Coordinates of C-alpha atoms and ligand atoms in Angstrom, one line a residue:
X1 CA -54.8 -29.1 0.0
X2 CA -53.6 -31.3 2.9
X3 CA -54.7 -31.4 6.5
X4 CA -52.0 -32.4 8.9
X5 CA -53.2 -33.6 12.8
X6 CA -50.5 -35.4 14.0
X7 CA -48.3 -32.1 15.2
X8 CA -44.7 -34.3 14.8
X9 CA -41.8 -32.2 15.1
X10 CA -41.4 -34.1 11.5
X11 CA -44.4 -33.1 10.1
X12 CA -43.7 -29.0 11.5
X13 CA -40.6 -28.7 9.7
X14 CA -42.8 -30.0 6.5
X15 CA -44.8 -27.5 7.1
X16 CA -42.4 -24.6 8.1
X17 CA -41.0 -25.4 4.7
X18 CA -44.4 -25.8 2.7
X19 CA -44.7 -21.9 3.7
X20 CA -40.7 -21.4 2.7
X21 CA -41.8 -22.8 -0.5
X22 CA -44.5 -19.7 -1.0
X23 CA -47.6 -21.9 -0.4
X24 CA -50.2 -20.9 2.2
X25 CA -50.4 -22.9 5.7
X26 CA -53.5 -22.4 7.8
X27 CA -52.6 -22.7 11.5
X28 CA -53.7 -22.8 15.0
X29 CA -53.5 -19.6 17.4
X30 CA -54.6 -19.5 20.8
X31 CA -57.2 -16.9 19.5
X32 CA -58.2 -18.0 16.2
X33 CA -56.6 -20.4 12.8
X34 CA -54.9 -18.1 10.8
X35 CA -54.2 -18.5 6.9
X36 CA -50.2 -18.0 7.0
X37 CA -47.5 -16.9 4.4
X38 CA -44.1 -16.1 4.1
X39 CA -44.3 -12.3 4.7
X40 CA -41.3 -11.7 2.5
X41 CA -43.5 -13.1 -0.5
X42 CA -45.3 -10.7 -2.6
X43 CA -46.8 -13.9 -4.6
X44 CA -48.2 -15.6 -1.5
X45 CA -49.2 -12.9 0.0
X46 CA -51.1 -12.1 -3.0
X47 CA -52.6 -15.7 -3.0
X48 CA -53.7 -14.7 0.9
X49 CA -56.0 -12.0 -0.4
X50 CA -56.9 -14.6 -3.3
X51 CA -58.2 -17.4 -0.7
X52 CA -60.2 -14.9 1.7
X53 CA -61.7 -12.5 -0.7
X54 CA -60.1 -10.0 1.1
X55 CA -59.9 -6.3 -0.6
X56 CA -56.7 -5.0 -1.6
X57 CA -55.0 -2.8 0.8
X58 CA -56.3 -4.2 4.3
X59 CA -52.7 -5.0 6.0
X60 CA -51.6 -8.0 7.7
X61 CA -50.4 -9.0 10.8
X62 CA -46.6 -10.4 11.1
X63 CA -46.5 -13.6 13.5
X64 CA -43.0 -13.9 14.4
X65 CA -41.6 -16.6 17.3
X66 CA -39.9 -14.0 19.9
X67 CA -38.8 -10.2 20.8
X68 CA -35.6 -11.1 19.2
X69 CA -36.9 -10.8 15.8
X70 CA -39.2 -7.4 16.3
X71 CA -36.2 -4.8 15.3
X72 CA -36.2 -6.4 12.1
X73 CA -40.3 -5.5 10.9
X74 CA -40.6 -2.5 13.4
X75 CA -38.5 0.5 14.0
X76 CA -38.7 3.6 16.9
X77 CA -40.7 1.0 19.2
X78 CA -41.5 3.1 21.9
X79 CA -40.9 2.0 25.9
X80 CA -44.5 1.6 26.8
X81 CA -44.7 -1.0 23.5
X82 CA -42.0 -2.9 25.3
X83 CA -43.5 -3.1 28.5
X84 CA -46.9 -4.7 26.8
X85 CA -44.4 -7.2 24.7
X86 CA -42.8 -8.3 28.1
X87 CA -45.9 -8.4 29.2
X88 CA -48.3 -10.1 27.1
X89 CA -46.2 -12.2 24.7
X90 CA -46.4 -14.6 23.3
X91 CA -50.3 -14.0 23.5
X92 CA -53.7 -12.8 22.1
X93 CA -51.9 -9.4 21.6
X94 CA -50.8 -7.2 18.0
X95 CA -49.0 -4.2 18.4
X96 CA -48.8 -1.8 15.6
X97 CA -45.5 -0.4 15.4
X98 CA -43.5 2.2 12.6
X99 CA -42.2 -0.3 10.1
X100 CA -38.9 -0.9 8.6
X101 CA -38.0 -1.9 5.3
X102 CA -38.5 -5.5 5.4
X103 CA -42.4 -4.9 6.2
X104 CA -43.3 -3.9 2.5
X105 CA -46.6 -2.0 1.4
X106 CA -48.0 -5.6 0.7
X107 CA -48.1 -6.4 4.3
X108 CA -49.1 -3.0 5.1
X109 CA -51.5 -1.4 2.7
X110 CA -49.1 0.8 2.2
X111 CA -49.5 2.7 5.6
X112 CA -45.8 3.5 7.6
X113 CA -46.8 0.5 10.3
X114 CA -47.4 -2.7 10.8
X115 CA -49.2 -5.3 12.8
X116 CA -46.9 -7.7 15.0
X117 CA -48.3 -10.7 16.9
X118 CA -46.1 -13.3 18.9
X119 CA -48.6 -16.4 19.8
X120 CA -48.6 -18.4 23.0
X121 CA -50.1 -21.5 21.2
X122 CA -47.7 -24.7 21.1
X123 CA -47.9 -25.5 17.6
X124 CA -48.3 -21.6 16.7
X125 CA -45.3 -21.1 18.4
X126 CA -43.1 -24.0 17.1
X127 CA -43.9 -23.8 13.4
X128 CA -42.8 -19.8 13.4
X129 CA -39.2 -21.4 15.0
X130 CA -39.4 -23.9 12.9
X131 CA -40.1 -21.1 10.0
X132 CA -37.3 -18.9 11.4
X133 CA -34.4 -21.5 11.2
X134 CA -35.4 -22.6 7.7
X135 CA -34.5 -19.1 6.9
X136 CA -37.9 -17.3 7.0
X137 CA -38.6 -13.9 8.7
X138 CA -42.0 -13.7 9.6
X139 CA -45.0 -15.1 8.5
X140 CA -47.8 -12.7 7.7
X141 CA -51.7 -14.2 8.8
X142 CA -55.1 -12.8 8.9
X143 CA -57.5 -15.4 10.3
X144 CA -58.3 -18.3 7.9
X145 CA -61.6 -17.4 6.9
X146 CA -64.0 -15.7 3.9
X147 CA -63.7 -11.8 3.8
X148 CA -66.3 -10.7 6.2
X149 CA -67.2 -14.1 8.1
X150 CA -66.7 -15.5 11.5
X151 CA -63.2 -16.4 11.7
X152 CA -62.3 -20.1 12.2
X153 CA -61.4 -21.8 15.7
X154 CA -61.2 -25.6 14.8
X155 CA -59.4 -26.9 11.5
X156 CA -63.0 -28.2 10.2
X157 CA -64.1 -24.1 10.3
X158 CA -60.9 -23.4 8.1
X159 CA -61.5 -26.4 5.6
X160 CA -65.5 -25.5 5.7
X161 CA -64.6 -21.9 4.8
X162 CA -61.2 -22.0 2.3
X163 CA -61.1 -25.7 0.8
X164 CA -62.1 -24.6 -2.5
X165 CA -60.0 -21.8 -2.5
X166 CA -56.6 -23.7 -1.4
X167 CA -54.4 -25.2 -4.0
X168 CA -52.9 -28.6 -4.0
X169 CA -49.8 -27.8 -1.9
X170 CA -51.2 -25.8 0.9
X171 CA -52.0 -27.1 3.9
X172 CA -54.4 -27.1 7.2
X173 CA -52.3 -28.1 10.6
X174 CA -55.1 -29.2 12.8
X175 CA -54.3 -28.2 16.4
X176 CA -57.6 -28.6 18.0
X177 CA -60.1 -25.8 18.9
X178 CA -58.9 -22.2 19.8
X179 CA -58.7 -21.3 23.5
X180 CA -59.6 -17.8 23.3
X181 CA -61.9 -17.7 20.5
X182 CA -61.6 -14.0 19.5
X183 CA -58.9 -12.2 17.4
X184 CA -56.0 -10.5 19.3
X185 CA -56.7 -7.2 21.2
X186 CA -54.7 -4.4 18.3
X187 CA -53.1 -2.0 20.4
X188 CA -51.5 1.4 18.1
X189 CA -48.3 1.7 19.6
X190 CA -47.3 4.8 17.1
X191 CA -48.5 7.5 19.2
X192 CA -47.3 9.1 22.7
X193 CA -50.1 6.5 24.0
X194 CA -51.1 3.7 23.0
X195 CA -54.9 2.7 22.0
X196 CA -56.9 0.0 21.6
X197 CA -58.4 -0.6 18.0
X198 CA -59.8 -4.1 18.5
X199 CA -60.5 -5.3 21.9
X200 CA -59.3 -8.9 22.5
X201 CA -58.3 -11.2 25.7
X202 CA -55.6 -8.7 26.8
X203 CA -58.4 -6.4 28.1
X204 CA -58.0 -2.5 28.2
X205 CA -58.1 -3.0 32.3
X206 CA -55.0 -5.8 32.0
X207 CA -53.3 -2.6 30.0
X208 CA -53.9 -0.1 32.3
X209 CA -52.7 -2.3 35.0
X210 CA -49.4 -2.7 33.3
X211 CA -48.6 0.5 32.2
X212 CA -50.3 2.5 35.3
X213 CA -52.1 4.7 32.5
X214 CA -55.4 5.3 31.3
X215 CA -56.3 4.6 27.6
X216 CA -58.5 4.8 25.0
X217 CA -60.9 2.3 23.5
X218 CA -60.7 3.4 19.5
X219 CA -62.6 1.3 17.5
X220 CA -64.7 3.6 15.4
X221 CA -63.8 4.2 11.7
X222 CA -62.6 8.1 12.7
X223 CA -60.3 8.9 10.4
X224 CA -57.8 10.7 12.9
X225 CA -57.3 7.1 14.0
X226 CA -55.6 6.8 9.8
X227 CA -55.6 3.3 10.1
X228 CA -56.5 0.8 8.1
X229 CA -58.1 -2.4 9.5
X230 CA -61.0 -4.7 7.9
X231 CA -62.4 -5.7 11.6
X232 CA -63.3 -2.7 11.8
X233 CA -65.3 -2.3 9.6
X234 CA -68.8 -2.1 10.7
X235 CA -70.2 -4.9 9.1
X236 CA -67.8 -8.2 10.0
X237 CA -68.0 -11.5 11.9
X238 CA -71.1 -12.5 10.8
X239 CA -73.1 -15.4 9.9
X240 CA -76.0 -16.1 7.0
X241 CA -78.0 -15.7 9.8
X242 CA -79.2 -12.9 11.3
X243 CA -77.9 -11.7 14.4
X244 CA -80.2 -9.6 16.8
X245 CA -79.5 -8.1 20.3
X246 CA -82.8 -7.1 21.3
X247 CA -86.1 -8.7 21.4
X248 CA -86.8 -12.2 21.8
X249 CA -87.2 -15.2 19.6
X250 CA -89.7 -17.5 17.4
X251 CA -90.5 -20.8 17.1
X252 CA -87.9 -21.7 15.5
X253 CA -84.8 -19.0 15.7
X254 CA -81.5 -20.2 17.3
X255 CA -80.2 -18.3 21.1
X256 CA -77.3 -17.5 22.3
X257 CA -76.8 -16.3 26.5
X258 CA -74.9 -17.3 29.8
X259 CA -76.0 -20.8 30.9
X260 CA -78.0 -18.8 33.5
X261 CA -80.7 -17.6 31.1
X262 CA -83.3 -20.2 30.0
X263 CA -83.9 -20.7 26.6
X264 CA -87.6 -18.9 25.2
X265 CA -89.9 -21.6 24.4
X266 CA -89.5 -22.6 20.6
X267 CA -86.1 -21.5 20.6
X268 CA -83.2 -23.3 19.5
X269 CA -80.5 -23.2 22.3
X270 CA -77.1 -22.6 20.1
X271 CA -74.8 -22.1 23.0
X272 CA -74.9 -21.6 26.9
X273 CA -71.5 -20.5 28.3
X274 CA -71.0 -20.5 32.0
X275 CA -68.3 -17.7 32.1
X276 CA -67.6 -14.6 29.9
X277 CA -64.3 -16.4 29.4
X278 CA -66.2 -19.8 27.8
X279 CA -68.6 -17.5 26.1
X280 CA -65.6 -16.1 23.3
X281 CA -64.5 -19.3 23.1
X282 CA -68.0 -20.8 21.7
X283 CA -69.1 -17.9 19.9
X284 CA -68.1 -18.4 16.4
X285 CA -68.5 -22.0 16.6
X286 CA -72.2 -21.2 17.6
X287 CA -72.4 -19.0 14.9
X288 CA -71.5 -22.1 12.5
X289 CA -74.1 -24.2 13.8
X290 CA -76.7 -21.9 13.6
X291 CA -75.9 -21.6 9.7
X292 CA -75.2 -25.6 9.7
X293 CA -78.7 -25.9 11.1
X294 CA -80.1 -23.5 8.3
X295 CA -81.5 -21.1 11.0
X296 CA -82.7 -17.5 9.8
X297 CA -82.8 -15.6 13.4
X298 CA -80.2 -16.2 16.5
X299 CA -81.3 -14.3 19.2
X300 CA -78.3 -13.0 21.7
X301 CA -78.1 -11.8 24.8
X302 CA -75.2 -9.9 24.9
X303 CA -72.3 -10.2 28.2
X304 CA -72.0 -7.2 30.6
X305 CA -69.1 -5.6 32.1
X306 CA -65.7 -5.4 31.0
X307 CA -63.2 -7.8 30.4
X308 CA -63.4 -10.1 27.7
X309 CA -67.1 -8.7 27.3
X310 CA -66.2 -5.9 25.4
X311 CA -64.4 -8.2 23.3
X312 CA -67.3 -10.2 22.6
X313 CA -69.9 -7.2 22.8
X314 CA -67.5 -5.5 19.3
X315 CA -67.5 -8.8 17.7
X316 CA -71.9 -9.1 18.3
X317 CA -72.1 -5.4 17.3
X318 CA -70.2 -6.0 14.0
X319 CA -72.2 -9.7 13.2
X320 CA -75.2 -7.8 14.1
X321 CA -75.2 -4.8 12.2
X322 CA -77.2 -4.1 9.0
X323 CA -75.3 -5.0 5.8
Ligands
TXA401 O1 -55.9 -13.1 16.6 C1 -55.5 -12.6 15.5 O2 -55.1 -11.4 15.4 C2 -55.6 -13.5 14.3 C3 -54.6 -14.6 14.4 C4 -54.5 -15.5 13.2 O3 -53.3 -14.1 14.7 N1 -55.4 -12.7 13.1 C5 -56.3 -11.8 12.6 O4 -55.9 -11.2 11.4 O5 -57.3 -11.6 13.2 P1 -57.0 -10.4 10.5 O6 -56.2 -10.0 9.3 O7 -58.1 -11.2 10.3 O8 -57.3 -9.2 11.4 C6 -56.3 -8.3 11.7 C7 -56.8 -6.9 11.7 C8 -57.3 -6.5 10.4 O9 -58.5 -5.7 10.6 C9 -56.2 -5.6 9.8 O10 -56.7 -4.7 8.9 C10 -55.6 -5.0 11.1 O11 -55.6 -6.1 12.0 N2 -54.2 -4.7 10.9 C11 -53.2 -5.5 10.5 N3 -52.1 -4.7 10.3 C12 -52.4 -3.5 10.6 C13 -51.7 -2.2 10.6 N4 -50.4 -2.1 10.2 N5 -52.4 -1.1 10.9 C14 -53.7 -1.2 11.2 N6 -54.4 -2.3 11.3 C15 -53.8 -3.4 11.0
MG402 MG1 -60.2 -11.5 10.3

């Protein structure tokens, strides 16, 4: 495994074809890295699932570069889907869609849909172009980290959690830190209307906005929702340490709130956003340091309101709850 930081339209088109070739390419988002492959590719697909430790049968998301490639993974896309693309890409935003042909029960788990993301991020951006004029399609990416942990937002995250599990040809393109810092808000766009399954920077109010509807907020594991998806599953996003929302800490245990709380005496201040907004984008890395300190206990004090805060209130629930 290679990491690549000098971004150099050179060194993209390396890369674009590294992931022709059927190896994996880890990459930066604007929400999280994700661990990419050629979407076409049952091998390196199969080598995703390989590298995270991910059970068989959870589907991936698609990253393509623009709308002009969406009739080719997803069929019957209905008006209101459109109106989100417009929108909302390229950003933090996956819309699941009916599927055609080209989206195989590898990417999907075998369900009739699948996930499609364009990204906003630069380098994101230019490697699936890059990708798409070698000859690729899509390239299929579920964030670059161990089933169940926090998902990566620097390149050192993604070497921390998958170096052993790359092989020699892969390869890390180091793009900085993330500027969300949360997964993509997963909208099911194969009903009448559309719900939100994972909350994300494109916030259920920004939806509603657009589309001059209400909706729902569907992340339970209900199984009239007869969708697959590993975040959410209750137990996700979490560090070796455990995470508690209530109660306050001991000498000792790390703590996470808004820069306006003071840290409890004895505790070891992990993170102090100012804004909700800051407060995604330092989460997981706070996460990391609490298990790079070898703390036991991080003591949060969850955002309120909506927004981005329900974002960050589903990831806390999920690192939080009993495994
Ligand atoms: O921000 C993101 O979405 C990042 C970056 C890399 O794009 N990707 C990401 O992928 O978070 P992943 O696989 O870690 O999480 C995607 C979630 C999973 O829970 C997966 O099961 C669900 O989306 N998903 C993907 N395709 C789906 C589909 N067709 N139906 C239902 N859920 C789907
Ligand atoms: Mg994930």
């Amino acid at each position: 495994m290679s990491i690549i930081s000098n971004c150099t339209v050179s060194s993209i088109k390396d890369v674009a074809t590294t992931l022709i070739n059927g190896d994996l390419v880890a990459f930066p988002t604007e929400t999280v890295y994700g661990l990419g492959a050629d979407a076409t590719n049952d091998d390196a697909i199969a080598r995703i699932y390989k590298a995270k430790g991910r059970p068989e049968g959870h589907p991936l998301i698609v990253h393509i570069s623009s709308l002009g490639n969406l009739d080719k993974w997803a069929r019957d896309i209905p008006e209101y889907a459109v109106n989100l693309a417009r929108a909302f890409w390229p950003g933090p935003m996956t819309l699941i869609l009916p599927r055609t042909d080209l989206a195989k029960d590898f990417i999907t788990g075998g369900q009739d849909n699948v996930g499609i993301r364009i990204p906003s991020h630069t380098i994101a951006l230019a490697l699936l172009k890059e990708f798409e004029d070698q000859g690729g399609l899509g390239v299929a990416a579920p964030s670059a980290n161990r089933f169940g942990a926090v998902s990566p937002t620097t390149a050192t995250a993604v070497e921390i959690e998958l170096a052993d599990y790359l092989s020699e040809n892969d390869q890390i393109l180091d793009g900085g830190p993330c500027v969300v810092g949360v997964e993509s808000t997963i909208i099911n766009c194969t009903h009448s209307k559309p719900s939100i399954l994972r909350p994300g920077a494109v916030t259920k109010e920004m939806i509603e906005n657009t589309l001059g509807i209400t909706i729902e907020l569907n992340t339970s594991n209900s199984e009239s929702i007869q969708i697959k998806a590993a975040g959410l599953l209750e137990s996700h996003y979490a560090p070796s340490a455990k995470v508690f929302l209530t109660g306050s800490p001991n000498l000792g245990d790390g703590f996470i709130a808004l820069d306006s709380f003071t840290t409890p005496a004895g505790a070891v201040r992990i993170a102090a956003p100012k804004t909700n907004e800051e407060y995604a984008q330092v989460l997981y890395e706070a996460f990391r340091l609490a298990d790079i300190k070898g703390l036991r206990r991080v003591f949060v004090i969850p955002p309120t309101g909506g927004g981005i805060a329900v974002a960050i209130n589903d990831r806390l629930a999920k690192s939080a709850f009993e495994k």
